[in-house]
Coordinates of C-alpha atoms in Angstrom, one line a residue:
M1 CA -72.0 19.9 -28.2
N2 CA -70.1 17.1 -29.5
N3 CA -67.4 18.3 -31.8
P4 CA -66.9 17.2 -35.6
P5 CA -63.8 15.1 -36.3
E6 CA -62.3 17.7 -38.7
K7 CA -62.6 21.5 -39.2
A8 CA -61.0 24.0 -41.6
N9 CA -57.9 24.6 -39.3
S10 CA -57.7 21.8 -36.9
S11 CA -57.6 18.0 -37.4
R12 CA -58.6 17.0 -33.9
S13 CA -60.3 18.7 -31.0
P14 CA -58.7 18.5 -27.6
R15 CA -60.5 16.8 -25.0
C16 CA -61.6 18.5 -21.5
D17 CA -60.2 16.0 -19.2
S18 CA -59.8 16.5 -15.4
N19 CA -57.0 18.9 -15.9
V20 CA -58.9 21.7 -17.6
E21 CA -56.1 24.3 -17.1
E22 CA -53.8 22.4 -19.6
T23 CA -56.4 22.5 -22.4
M24 CA -57.5 26.2 -21.8
D25 CA -53.9 27.5 -21.6
M26 CA -54.2 27.5 -25.4
F27 CA -57.0 30.0 -25.4
F28 CA -56.9 32.3 -22.4
D29 CA -54.4 35.1 -21.6
F30 CA -54.8 36.7 -18.2
N31 CA -52.8 39.7 -17.5
S32 CA -50.7 40.1 -14.3
E33 CA -53.6 41.7 -12.6
I34 CA -57.0 40.8 -13.0
S35 CA -58.6 44.2 -13.2
L36 CA -61.5 45.1 -15.2
M37 CA -61.8 48.9 -14.4
P38 CA -59.3 50.3 -17.1
Q39 CA -59.9 49.9 -20.7
R40 CA -57.2 47.6 -22.2
P41 CA -56.8 45.5 -25.4
V42 CA -57.0 41.7 -25.1
D43 CA -54.1 39.6 -26.7
S44 CA -56.0 38.0 -29.8
Q45 CA -53.8 35.0 -29.7
L46 CA -54.6 34.2 -26.1
A47 CA -51.6 32.1 -25.9
E48 CA -49.8 33.4 -22.8
N49 CA -49.3 30.6 -20.2
L50 CA -52.0 30.7 -17.5
H51 CA -49.5 29.5 -14.7
E52 CA -47.1 32.1 -15.4
S53 CA -49.7 34.9 -15.2
M54 CA -51.3 33.5 -12.1
S55 CA -47.9 33.6 -10.5
R56 CA -47.9 37.2 -11.0
L57 CA -51.2 37.9 -9.3
G58 CA -49.3 38.7 -6.0
A59 CA -48.6 35.1 -4.8
V60 CA -45.4 34.8 -3.1
R61 CA -42.6 32.6 -4.5
V62 CA -41.9 29.7 -2.2
S63 CA -40.6 26.3 -2.4
L64 CA -43.3 24.9 -0.1
A65 CA -46.5 23.6 -1.3
C66 CA -49.5 22.0 0.2
I67 CA -50.0 18.1 -0.3
P68 CA -52.8 18.4 -3.0
C69 CA -50.8 20.8 -5.1
R70 CA -47.6 18.7 -4.6
D71 CA -49.5 15.6 -5.8
R72 CA -50.6 17.4 -8.9
H73 CA -47.3 18.8 -9.6
V74 CA -48.7 22.3 -9.9
K75 CA -47.7 25.6 -8.3
C76 CA -49.0 26.5 -4.9
D77 CA -48.8 30.0 -3.2
A78 CA -48.6 28.3 0.3
K79 CA -51.0 30.6 1.7
M80 CA -52.3 29.7 5.2
P81 CA -54.5 28.0 6.2
N82 CA -55.6 27.2 2.8
C83 CA -53.8 28.0 -0.7
G84 CA -55.4 29.8 -3.3
R85 CA -55.7 26.9 -5.7
C86 CA -57.3 24.6 -3.2
V87 CA -59.9 27.5 -2.3
R88 CA -60.6 27.9 -6.0
N89 CA -61.0 24.1 -6.9
G90 CA -62.9 23.6 -3.5
K91 CA -60.3 21.0 -2.3
L92 CA -59.3 20.2 1.2
C93 CA -55.9 21.8 1.8
S94 CA -53.4 20.4 4.2
Y95 CA -49.4 20.9 4.6
T96 CA -46.8 18.6 6.0
K97 CA -45.6 19.7 9.5
S98 CA -42.8 22.0 9.3
R99 CA -39.8 21.0 11.4
R100 CA -38.5 24.4 11.7
G101 CA -41.6 26.5 12.2
M102 CA -40.7 28.7 9.3
R103 CA -44.1 28.5 7.8
D104 CA -45.9 29.8 10.8
R105 CA -43.7 32.7 11.1
R106 CA -44.1 33.5 7.5
A107 CA -47.9 33.2 7.6
A108 CA -47.9 35.8 10.5
Q109 CA -45.9 38.1 8.3
G110 CA -48.2 37.7 5.3
K111 CA -49.5 40.8 3.5
P112 CA -53.2 41.6 4.1
S113 CA -55.7 40.0 1.7
I114 CA -57.3 41.8 -1.2
K115 CA -60.7 41.8 0.8
E116 CA -59.0 43.7 3.6
T117 CA -57.1 46.2 1.5
T118 CA -60.4 47.0 -0.3
K119 CA -62.7 46.8 2.5
G120 CA -63.7 50.5 2.3
N121 CA -64.6 50.0 -1.5
Q122 CA -66.7 47.1 -1.2
I123 CA -70.5 47.2 -1.5
N124 CA -72.4 46.6 1.7
D125 CA -74.8 43.7 1.6
D126 CA -77.6 45.9 3.0
D127 CA -77.1 48.3 0.0
L128 CA -77.3 45.5 -2.4
N129 CA -80.4 44.0 -1.2
M130 CA -82.1 47.3 -0.4
N131 CA -85.9 46.8 -0.3
C132 CA -85.7 43.6 -2.8
I133 CA -85.8 41.3 0.0
N134 CA -88.7 42.8 2.0
S135 CA -90.7 43.1 -1.3
A136 CA -89.9 39.3 -1.9
K137 CA -91.2 38.3 1.4
H138 CA -94.5 40.2 1.2
A139 CA -95.5 40.1 -2.3
N140 CA -96.6 37.7 -5.1
P141 CA -94.5 37.6 -8.2
P142 CA -94.7 41.3 -9.3
Q143 CA -96.2 42.3 -12.6
A144 CA -94.0 44.1 -15.4
L145 CA -93.3 47.7 -15.0
Q146 CA -96.1 48.7 -17.3
A147 CA -99.2 46.7 -18.2
R148 CA -98.9 45.0 -21.7
P149 CA -99.8 45.7 -24.4
L150 CA -98.5 49.2 -24.4
P151 CA -99.3 52.0 -26.9
E152 CA -96.6 51.9 -29.9
A153 CA -95.3 55.3 -29.1
S154 CA -94.4 54.0 -25.5
L155 CA -92.6 50.8 -26.7
N156 CA -89.1 52.1 -26.0
P157 CA -86.9 52.6 -23.0
Q158 CA -88.2 56.1 -22.3
Y159 CA -91.4 54.8 -21.1
A160 CA -89.6 54.1 -17.8
R161 CA -90.1 57.8 -17.2
L162 CA -94.0 57.1 -16.9
S163 CA -93.6 55.1 -13.8
G164 CA -93.1 58.1 -11.5
Q165 CA -90.8 55.9 -9.5
A166 CA -87.1 56.7 -8.2
A167 CA -84.3 54.5 -9.6
D168 CA -84.8 51.8 -6.9
P169 CA -83.7 48.2 -7.2
R170 CA -87.2 47.1 -8.0
R171 CA -87.7 49.3 -10.9
L172 CA -84.1 48.2 -12.2
L173 CA -85.3 44.6 -11.9
D174 CA -88.4 45.4 -13.7
L175 CA -86.5 46.9 -16.6
Y176 CA -83.9 43.9 -16.7
Y177 CA -86.9 41.3 -16.8
S178 CA -89.0 43.4 -19.3
F179 CA -86.3 44.1 -21.8
F180 CA -83.2 41.9 -21.4
H181 CA -84.2 38.6 -19.9
K182 CA -86.2 37.2 -22.9
A183 CA -83.3 37.4 -25.1
H184 CA -80.9 35.9 -22.5
P185 CA -82.9 33.8 -20.4
F186 CA -80.0 32.5 -18.2
V187 CA -81.0 33.9 -14.6
L188 CA -83.7 32.3 -12.6
P189 CA -87.2 33.2 -13.4
R190 CA -88.1 36.5 -11.7
H191 CA -90.2 35.2 -8.6
H192 CA -87.5 32.4 -8.1
F193 CA -84.8 35.1 -8.1
L194 CA -86.6 37.3 -5.6
S195 CA -87.2 34.2 -3.5
R196 CA -83.5 33.4 -3.4
L197 CA -82.5 36.9 -2.9
G198 CA -84.6 36.8 0.4
K199 CA -83.2 33.4 1.5
D200 CA -79.5 33.8 0.8
S201 CA -78.5 37.2 -0.6
K202 CA -74.8 36.9 -0.2
L203 CA -74.8 34.3 -3.2
L204 CA -76.2 36.8 -5.5
K205 CA -73.8 39.7 -4.2
H206 CA -72.0 39.7 -7.5
L207 CA -74.9 39.2 -9.8
L208 CA -77.3 41.7 -8.5
P209 CA -75.1 44.7 -9.4
V210 CA -75.0 43.4 -12.9
I211 CA -78.6 43.1 -13.3
N212 CA -79.0 46.6 -11.8
Y213 CA -76.6 48.0 -14.3
I214 CA -78.1 46.4 -17.3
G215 CA -81.7 47.5 -16.3
S216 CA -80.5 51.1 -16.0
L217 CA -79.5 51.0 -19.5
Y218 CA -83.3 51.0 -20.5
A219 CA -84.0 54.1 -18.4
P220 CA -82.6 57.4 -19.8
D221 CA -83.3 59.2 -16.4
I222 CA -81.0 56.8 -14.5
S223 CA -77.3 57.4 -14.5
S224 CA -75.7 53.9 -15.8
P225 CA -71.9 54.7 -15.2
E226 CA -72.2 54.6 -11.6
L227 CA -74.0 51.3 -11.7
R228 CA -71.4 49.9 -14.2
E229 CA -68.6 50.9 -12.0
M230 CA -70.3 49.2 -9.2
A231 CA -70.8 45.9 -11.2
L232 CA -67.2 46.0 -12.4
L233 CA -65.9 46.6 -8.8
Q234 CA -67.7 43.5 -7.5
L235 CA -66.2 41.4 -10.2
D236 CA -62.7 42.9 -10.0
M237 CA -61.9 41.4 -6.6
V238 CA -59.3 38.7 -6.7
D239 CA -61.1 36.5 -4.1
I240 CA -64.4 36.4 -6.1
P241 CA -66.1 33.2 -5.4
P242 CA -65.9 30.6 -8.1
N243 CA -69.5 29.5 -8.4
G244 CA -72.3 29.4 -10.9
F245 CA -73.7 32.8 -9.9
T246 CA -70.4 34.4 -10.4
V247 CA -70.1 32.7 -14.0
L248 CA -73.4 34.1 -14.7
A249 CA -72.5 37.6 -13.6
L250 CA -69.3 37.7 -15.7
L251 CA -71.5 36.5 -18.9
L252 CA -74.3 39.0 -18.6
L253 CA -71.8 41.9 -17.8
G254 CA -69.7 40.8 -20.9
I255 CA -72.7 40.9 -23.0
A256 CA -73.6 44.4 -21.9
L257 CA -70.2 45.8 -22.1
Y258 CA -69.7 44.3 -25.6
C259 CA -72.9 46.1 -26.8
E260 CA -71.6 49.3 -25.1
D261 CA -68.6 49.4 -27.1
G262 CA -66.3 48.0 -24.5
F263 CA -65.1 45.1 -26.6
G264 CA -61.7 44.5 -24.7
Q265 CA -63.4 44.5 -21.3
A266 CA -66.2 42.3 -22.5
R267 CA -64.0 39.7 -24.1
T268 CA -61.9 39.6 -20.9
L269 CA -65.1 39.0 -18.8
V270 CA -66.4 36.1 -21.1
D271 CA -62.9 34.5 -21.1
R272 CA -63.0 34.4 -17.4
G273 CA -66.6 33.3 -17.1
T274 CA -65.6 30.6 -19.6
Y275 CA -62.5 29.6 -17.7
M276 CA -64.2 29.7 -14.3
A277 CA -67.1 27.6 -15.9
L278 CA -64.6 24.9 -17.2
E279 CA -62.9 24.8 -13.7
L280 CA -66.2 24.2 -12.0
R281 CA -66.9 21.5 -14.7
M282 CA -70.2 23.2 -15.8
N283 CA -69.6 21.4 -19.2
S284 CA -70.5 18.2 -17.3
K285 CA -74.1 17.2 -16.6
A286 CA -73.0 16.4 -13.2
F287 CA -72.6 20.1 -12.2
A288 CA -76.4 20.7 -12.7
N289 CA -77.6 17.4 -11.7
M290 CA -76.0 17.9 -8.2
E291 CA -78.4 20.7 -7.6
R292 CA -81.4 19.8 -5.6
D293 CA -83.5 22.7 -6.9
P294 CA -84.5 21.7 -10.5
V295 CA -85.2 25.5 -11.5
L296 CA -81.5 26.4 -10.4
A297 CA -80.1 23.2 -12.1
E298 CA -81.8 24.4 -15.2
S299 CA -80.2 27.7 -14.7
W300 CA -76.9 26.3 -14.7
R301 CA -77.5 24.4 -17.9
R302 CA -78.6 27.7 -19.4
T303 CA -75.5 29.5 -18.2
Y304 CA -73.2 27.1 -19.8
W305 CA -74.9 27.1 -23.1
G306 CA -75.3 31.0 -22.7
L307 CA -71.5 31.0 -22.6
Y308 CA -71.4 28.8 -25.7
T309 CA -73.7 30.8 -27.8
T310 CA -72.4 34.2 -26.8
S311 CA -68.9 33.1 -27.6
A312 CA -70.2 31.9 -31.0
I313 CA -71.8 35.1 -31.8
I314 CA -68.6 37.2 -30.8
A315 CA -66.5 34.9 -32.7
G316 CA -68.7 35.5 -35.7
N317 CA -68.4 39.3 -35.1
T318 CA -64.5 38.7 -35.3
R319 CA -64.3 36.4 -38.4
F320 CA -64.2 33.3 -36.2
L321 CA -60.6 34.1 -35.0
S322 CA -61.3 32.6 -31.5
F323 CA -64.2 30.2 -30.2
P324 CA -62.6 28.3 -27.3
L325 CA -65.7 26.3 -26.3
Y326 CA -66.1 25.1 -29.7
Y327 CA -63.1 22.8 -29.0
I328 CA -64.4 21.6 -25.5
E329 CA -66.5 18.4 -25.2
A330 CA -69.5 18.9 -23.0
D331 CA -72.2 16.3 -22.0
V332 CA -74.2 19.0 -20.2
E333 CA -77.8 18.5 -21.0
L334 CA -80.2 20.9 -23.0
P335 CA -82.2 23.6 -21.7
C336 CA -86.0 23.4 -21.8
E337 CA -88.6 25.5 -23.3
E338 CA -89.1 29.0 -21.8
Y339 CA -92.6 28.3 -20.5
E340 CA -91.3 25.2 -18.8
Y341 CA -88.6 27.1 -17.0
D342 CA -91.0 29.1 -15.0
R343 CA -93.2 26.0 -14.3
I344 CA -92.3 22.4 -14.1
I345 CA -88.8 21.5 -15.4
P346 CA -89.2 18.4 -17.6
R347 CA -86.6 15.6 -18.1
P348 CA -83.7 17.4 -19.9
R349 CA -82.8 16.2 -23.4
T350 CA -79.5 15.4 -24.4
V351 CA -77.0 16.3 -27.2
F352 CA -77.1 12.9 -28.6
E353 CA -80.9 12.9 -28.9
Y354 CA -80.7 16.2 -30.8
E355 CA -78.0 15.0 -33.3
A356 CA -80.1 12.0 -33.9
R357 CA -83.4 14.0 -34.4
D358 CA -83.3 13.3 -38.3
I359 CA -83.4 9.7 -38.2
E360 CA -86.2 9.3 -35.5
D361 CA -89.4 8.1 -36.5
G362 CA -91.9 11.0 -36.4
E363 CA -91.1 14.6 -35.7
S364 CA -88.7 15.5 -32.9
F365 CA -89.3 18.4 -30.9
F366 CA -86.7 20.3 -28.9
S367 CA -86.5 23.7 -27.2
S368 CA -85.8 26.9 -28.9
F369 CA -82.6 27.5 -26.8
T370 CA -81.5 23.9 -28.3
Y371 CA -82.0 25.1 -31.9
L372 CA -80.0 28.2 -31.2
I373 CA -77.3 26.1 -29.8
G374 CA -77.5 24.0 -32.9
I375 CA -76.9 27.0 -35.2
C376 CA -74.0 28.1 -33.1
R377 CA -72.4 24.6 -33.3
I378 CA -72.6 24.9 -37.1
S379 CA -70.8 28.3 -37.0
G380 CA -67.8 26.6 -35.6
F381 CA -67.1 25.0 -39.0
A382 CA -66.6 28.5 -40.3
I383 CA -63.2 28.7 -38.3
G384 CA -60.4 29.1 -40.8
L385 CA -62.3 30.0 -43.9
Q386 CA -60.5 33.2 -44.1
N387 CA -57.3 31.1 -44.6
L388 CA -58.8 29.1 -47.7
S389 CA -59.0 30.0 -51.3
G390 CA -59.8 28.5 -54.7
D391 CA -61.5 24.9 -54.6
E392 CA -60.6 24.5 -50.9
L393 CA -62.7 27.5 -50.0
E394 CA -65.7 26.5 -52.5
L395 CA -65.7 23.0 -50.9
A396 CA -65.6 24.3 -47.3
V397 CA -68.5 26.9 -48.0
A398 CA -70.5 24.2 -49.9
N399 CA -70.2 22.0 -46.4
V400 CA -71.1 24.8 -44.3
D401 CA -74.1 25.8 -46.5
A402 CA -75.3 22.2 -46.4
M403 CA -75.4 22.1 -42.6
L404 CA -77.3 25.4 -42.5
V405 CA -79.9 24.2 -45.0
N406 CA -80.3 21.1 -43.1
W407 CA -80.7 22.8 -39.8
K408 CA -83.6 24.7 -41.3
L409 CA -85.0 21.6 -43.3
H410 CA -85.3 19.7 -40.0
L411 CA -87.2 22.4 -37.9
P412 CA -90.4 21.0 -36.7
R413 CA -93.5 22.9 -37.9
G414 CA -93.8 24.7 -34.4
K415 CA -90.3 26.3 -34.8
Q416 CA -90.3 27.4 -38.6
D417 CA -92.3 30.3 -37.5
I418 CA -90.6 32.7 -35.0
F419 CA -94.0 33.2 -33.4
G420 CA -95.2 30.8 -30.7
K421 CA -98.4 29.3 -29.9
N422 CA -100.0 32.4 -28.5
Q423 CA -98.4 34.4 -31.3
D424 CA -95.9 35.8 -29.0
L425 CA -92.3 36.3 -30.5
D426 CA -89.9 33.4 -29.8
E427 CA -86.9 35.5 -29.1
L428 CA -84.5 32.4 -29.0
M429 CA -85.7 31.3 -32.4
F430 CA -85.5 35.0 -33.7
Q431 CA -82.0 34.9 -32.8
A432 CA -81.4 31.6 -34.4
H433 CA -82.9 32.7 -37.6
S434 CA -81.0 36.0 -37.6
M435 CA -77.8 34.1 -36.9
L436 CA -78.7 31.6 -39.9
Q437 CA -78.8 34.7 -42.3
S438 CA -75.6 36.3 -41.0
M439 CA -73.7 33.0 -41.5
M440 CA -74.9 32.6 -45.0
L441 CA -73.7 36.2 -45.7
Y442 CA -70.4 35.3 -44.0
I443 CA -69.7 32.2 -46.1
H444 CA -71.1 33.3 -49.5
R445 CA -70.1 36.8 -49.9
P446 CA -66.5 36.0 -50.5
L447 CA -67.5 34.0 -53.6
S448 CA -70.3 36.3 -54.9
Q449 CA -70.2 39.5 -57.0
L450 CA -71.1 41.6 -53.9
Y451 CA -67.7 43.2 -53.8
Q452 CA -66.4 45.5 -51.0
V453 CA -67.3 49.1 -51.7
P454 CA -64.3 51.5 -51.2
T455 CA -65.3 52.9 -47.9
E456 CA -66.3 49.3 -46.4
S457 CA -62.8 48.9 -45.0
I458 CA -63.7 51.5 -42.2
S459 CA -66.0 48.9 -40.4
N460 CA -64.6 46.2 -38.3
C461 CA -67.5 44.1 -39.6
A462 CA -66.4 44.3 -43.3
S463 CA -66.7 40.9 -44.9
L464 CA -63.8 39.0 -46.5
P465 CA -62.8 40.4 -49.7
S466 CA -64.6 38.9 -52.7
T467 CA -62.5 36.2 -54.7
C468 CA -64.9 36.7 -57.6
G469 CA -63.5 38.4 -60.7
T470 CA -64.9 41.4 -62.3
N471 CA -66.0 39.3 -65.4
R472 CA -69.4 38.3 -64.5
D473 CA -69.4 35.4 -67.0
E474 CA -66.1 34.0 -65.2
N475 CA -68.0 31.4 -63.3
A476 CA -71.7 30.6 -63.1
S477 CA -71.2 29.6 -59.5
H478 CA -70.5 33.2 -58.5
W479 CA -73.9 34.2 -59.4
L480 CA -75.4 31.3 -57.3
H481 CA -73.3 32.8 -54.3
T482 CA -74.7 36.2 -55.1
R483 CA -78.3 35.1 -55.2
K484 CA -77.8 33.3 -51.7
C485 CA -76.3 36.6 -50.3
L486 CA -79.1 38.7 -51.6
E487 CA -81.8 36.4 -50.2
A488 CA -80.0 36.2 -46.7
A489 CA -79.5 40.0 -46.7
R490 CA -83.2 40.5 -47.4
T491 CA -84.5 38.1 -44.9
A492 CA -81.9 39.4 -42.0
V493 CA -83.1 42.9 -42.2
E494 CA -86.6 42.2 -42.6
L495 CA -86.8 40.2 -39.3
Y496 CA -86.4 43.7 -37.7
A497 CA -89.5 44.9 -39.6
L498 CA -91.8 42.7 -37.4
P499 CA -94.2 44.4 -35.0
I500 CA -92.0 43.7 -32.0
P501 CA -90.2 46.5 -29.9
I502 CA -86.6 46.3 -31.2
F503 CA -85.5 46.8 -27.5
E504 CA -86.7 43.4 -26.7
H505 CA -84.2 41.7 -29.2
S506 CA -80.8 40.8 -28.2
P507 CA -78.4 43.6 -28.8
L508 CA -76.0 40.9 -30.1
G509 CA -78.1 41.1 -33.2
I510 CA -76.7 44.5 -34.0
H511 CA -73.9 42.7 -35.9
D512 CA -76.4 41.0 -38.2
I513 CA -78.0 44.2 -39.2
V514 CA -74.7 45.6 -40.1
L515 CA -73.9 42.5 -42.3
S516 CA -77.3 42.8 -44.0
I517 CA -76.7 46.5 -44.7
L518 CA -73.3 46.1 -46.0
A519 CA -74.4 43.4 -48.4
N520 CA -77.4 45.3 -49.6
T521 CA -75.2 48.4 -50.1
S522 CA -72.8 46.3 -52.2
A523 CA -75.7 45.0 -54.4
C524 CA -76.9 48.4 -55.0
A525 CA -73.4 49.6 -56.2
Y526 CA -72.6 46.6 -58.2
V527 CA -75.4 44.3 -59.0
L528 CA -79.0 45.7 -58.9
Q529 CA -80.8 48.1 -61.2
S530 CA -84.1 49.6 -61.5
T531 CA -87.1 48.4 -59.4
D532 CA -84.7 45.8 -57.5
W533 CA -82.2 48.7 -56.7
Y534 CA -85.1 50.8 -55.3
H535 CA -86.5 47.9 -53.0
T536 CA -82.9 47.1 -51.7
R537 CA -82.3 50.7 -51.1
E538 CA -85.4 50.7 -48.8
R539 CA -84.0 47.8 -47.0
I540 CA -80.8 49.8 -46.3
R541 CA -83.0 52.4 -44.9
L542 CA -84.8 49.9 -42.8
G543 CA -81.4 48.4 -41.4
L544 CA -80.3 52.0 -40.5
G545 CA -83.6 52.7 -38.7
G546 CA -82.9 49.5 -36.6
L547 CA -79.5 50.7 -35.7
K548 CA -80.9 54.0 -34.7
K549 CA -83.6 52.4 -32.5
F550 CA -80.8 50.0 -30.9
G551 CA -78.6 53.2 -30.6
E552 CA -81.1 54.7 -28.0
V553 CA -79.8 52.2 -25.5
W554 CA -76.4 50.7 -26.9
A555 CA -73.4 52.7 -27.7
T556 CA -72.1 50.2 -30.3
S557 CA -75.2 50.5 -32.3
R558 CA -74.6 54.5 -32.6
Q559 CA -71.2 53.7 -33.7
M560 CA -72.4 51.2 -36.2
E561 CA -75.0 53.7 -37.4
R562 CA -72.5 56.5 -38.2
E563 CA -70.1 53.9 -40.1
M564 CA -72.9 52.4 -42.2
K565 CA -74.1 55.9 -43.2
R566 CA -70.8 56.9 -44.5
I567 CA -70.3 53.6 -46.2
A568 CA -73.8 53.7 -47.9
R569 CA -73.2 57.4 -48.9
G570 CA -70.3 56.4 -51.1
A571 CA -71.9 53.3 -52.5
L572 CA -75.1 54.9 -53.3
Y573 CA -73.6 57.8 -55.1
M574 CA -71.5 55.1 -57.2
S575 CA -74.8 53.4 -58.1
Q576 CA -77.0 56.5 -59.2
S577 CA -76.1 56.2 -62.7
V578 CA -77.7 52.8 -62.9
A579 CA -80.6 53.2 -60.6
I580 CA -83.9 54.0 -62.1
Y581 CA -86.8 54.8 -59.6
P582 CA -90.1 53.2 -60.6

């Protein structure tokens, strides 16, 4: 979305001009070998120069360069017949004629390509498609894995055992669309995906293994590590095609690995997807509008905004140390409603229309995805809060709080409730409301009386230390911040008490549950007594139950559950002297 003129730690936002590389060098650090297979940490500063690292990818140092690279004054690997940069940018590559013929001899002596050296390890196209193509040709859009509604006892991934089917691609696709797609609706709708798979499977060569891997996570009888390795292998190729499907594969696998406790790998994947999207200029509306298929054009818009919202959520989980897309101007149009995505795509709304919604006559109505984008845009204003103190912090928190309150006040009546017209959960509005509460906790807790309990430091999700003194009468505003934290912590965890299978929520919401548990635990230790203490203690139990359920699928939730139990034990023992059960 359009960037604000000022932020806490930046006076101006760099523009995303035609030379995207110059802008993104500030954020991305690609190691000398782009390999996702081993676990390795990511440089938190993201400040290594991209051109230096790209020159270490196996390119040959040469003084020769093709005409397009020479005109742009950028490095060229001089590969024949097309250099790597021109291939990635989709440009016509040509060389000036050599007088000595050295280039031809050199090309003949060149090393084999990555594709040739890894030919034995690549996945065969027939293995990728399996029986998906045939089923797409001879069947209508398939039903979900099990008829809905399901009995309450079967609303978990283990119901996949009941199908009696082997772990075939169709079943993995069923699991993906049943549990993951609603929360991350970037891929084409199911029957459109199957149709495209039957027409041009090679375009989906890198995306399909990612979908298979994510689907396998929801079936305990399927071994996920092998499918995970297969997905990583496909995205680990240096000659991976730069297109929207590849960006989508990087994004989805990044989300899955992030929630599988592979933070370093996940960040690398999301950063690669972001960089590729900007090189393709997916942040421009022209990219999607060039697509003849309106459903695919909508998928491209969703892919870019999916990168934006995912980057915002990950940034929030790391105290907003890095949110690259927040600084990039984008005029890509906004996503439509979910029911429209699978039917007739309407005229896309624009960011300008969204930002002017409060001054329009009548009630403006946008898609749920758009409101999630809006709350993620506000989160960018939290960048740099950890570097402020005193009056500066108070003012910055007041500004962000006003934006969050205004976002909620200007929701139309149909979006104030997270249930849609047919009383189905609106998953994207659920995410938006959950992020609203986590943002409230993030900005207000440092100014509240919800101090860090002694064991809270073991969690990477621990809030910033409170600046409030131990004297409760020191400043009346501290109690206001405390009240806002208590309300946000209550609302955040109670979202997961709704009669909806937890597995259908985005696993990125695990962090929101953790923040609410930490705030409620601090409240029990330092603020609440009697009946209020007891009710808040039950909310801690509810949050731990949510982590337990998420942990049946996602490894990071299991880790968070262990940490929260350890923190809660110490804090609740501290508060037993003041807690009186009703």
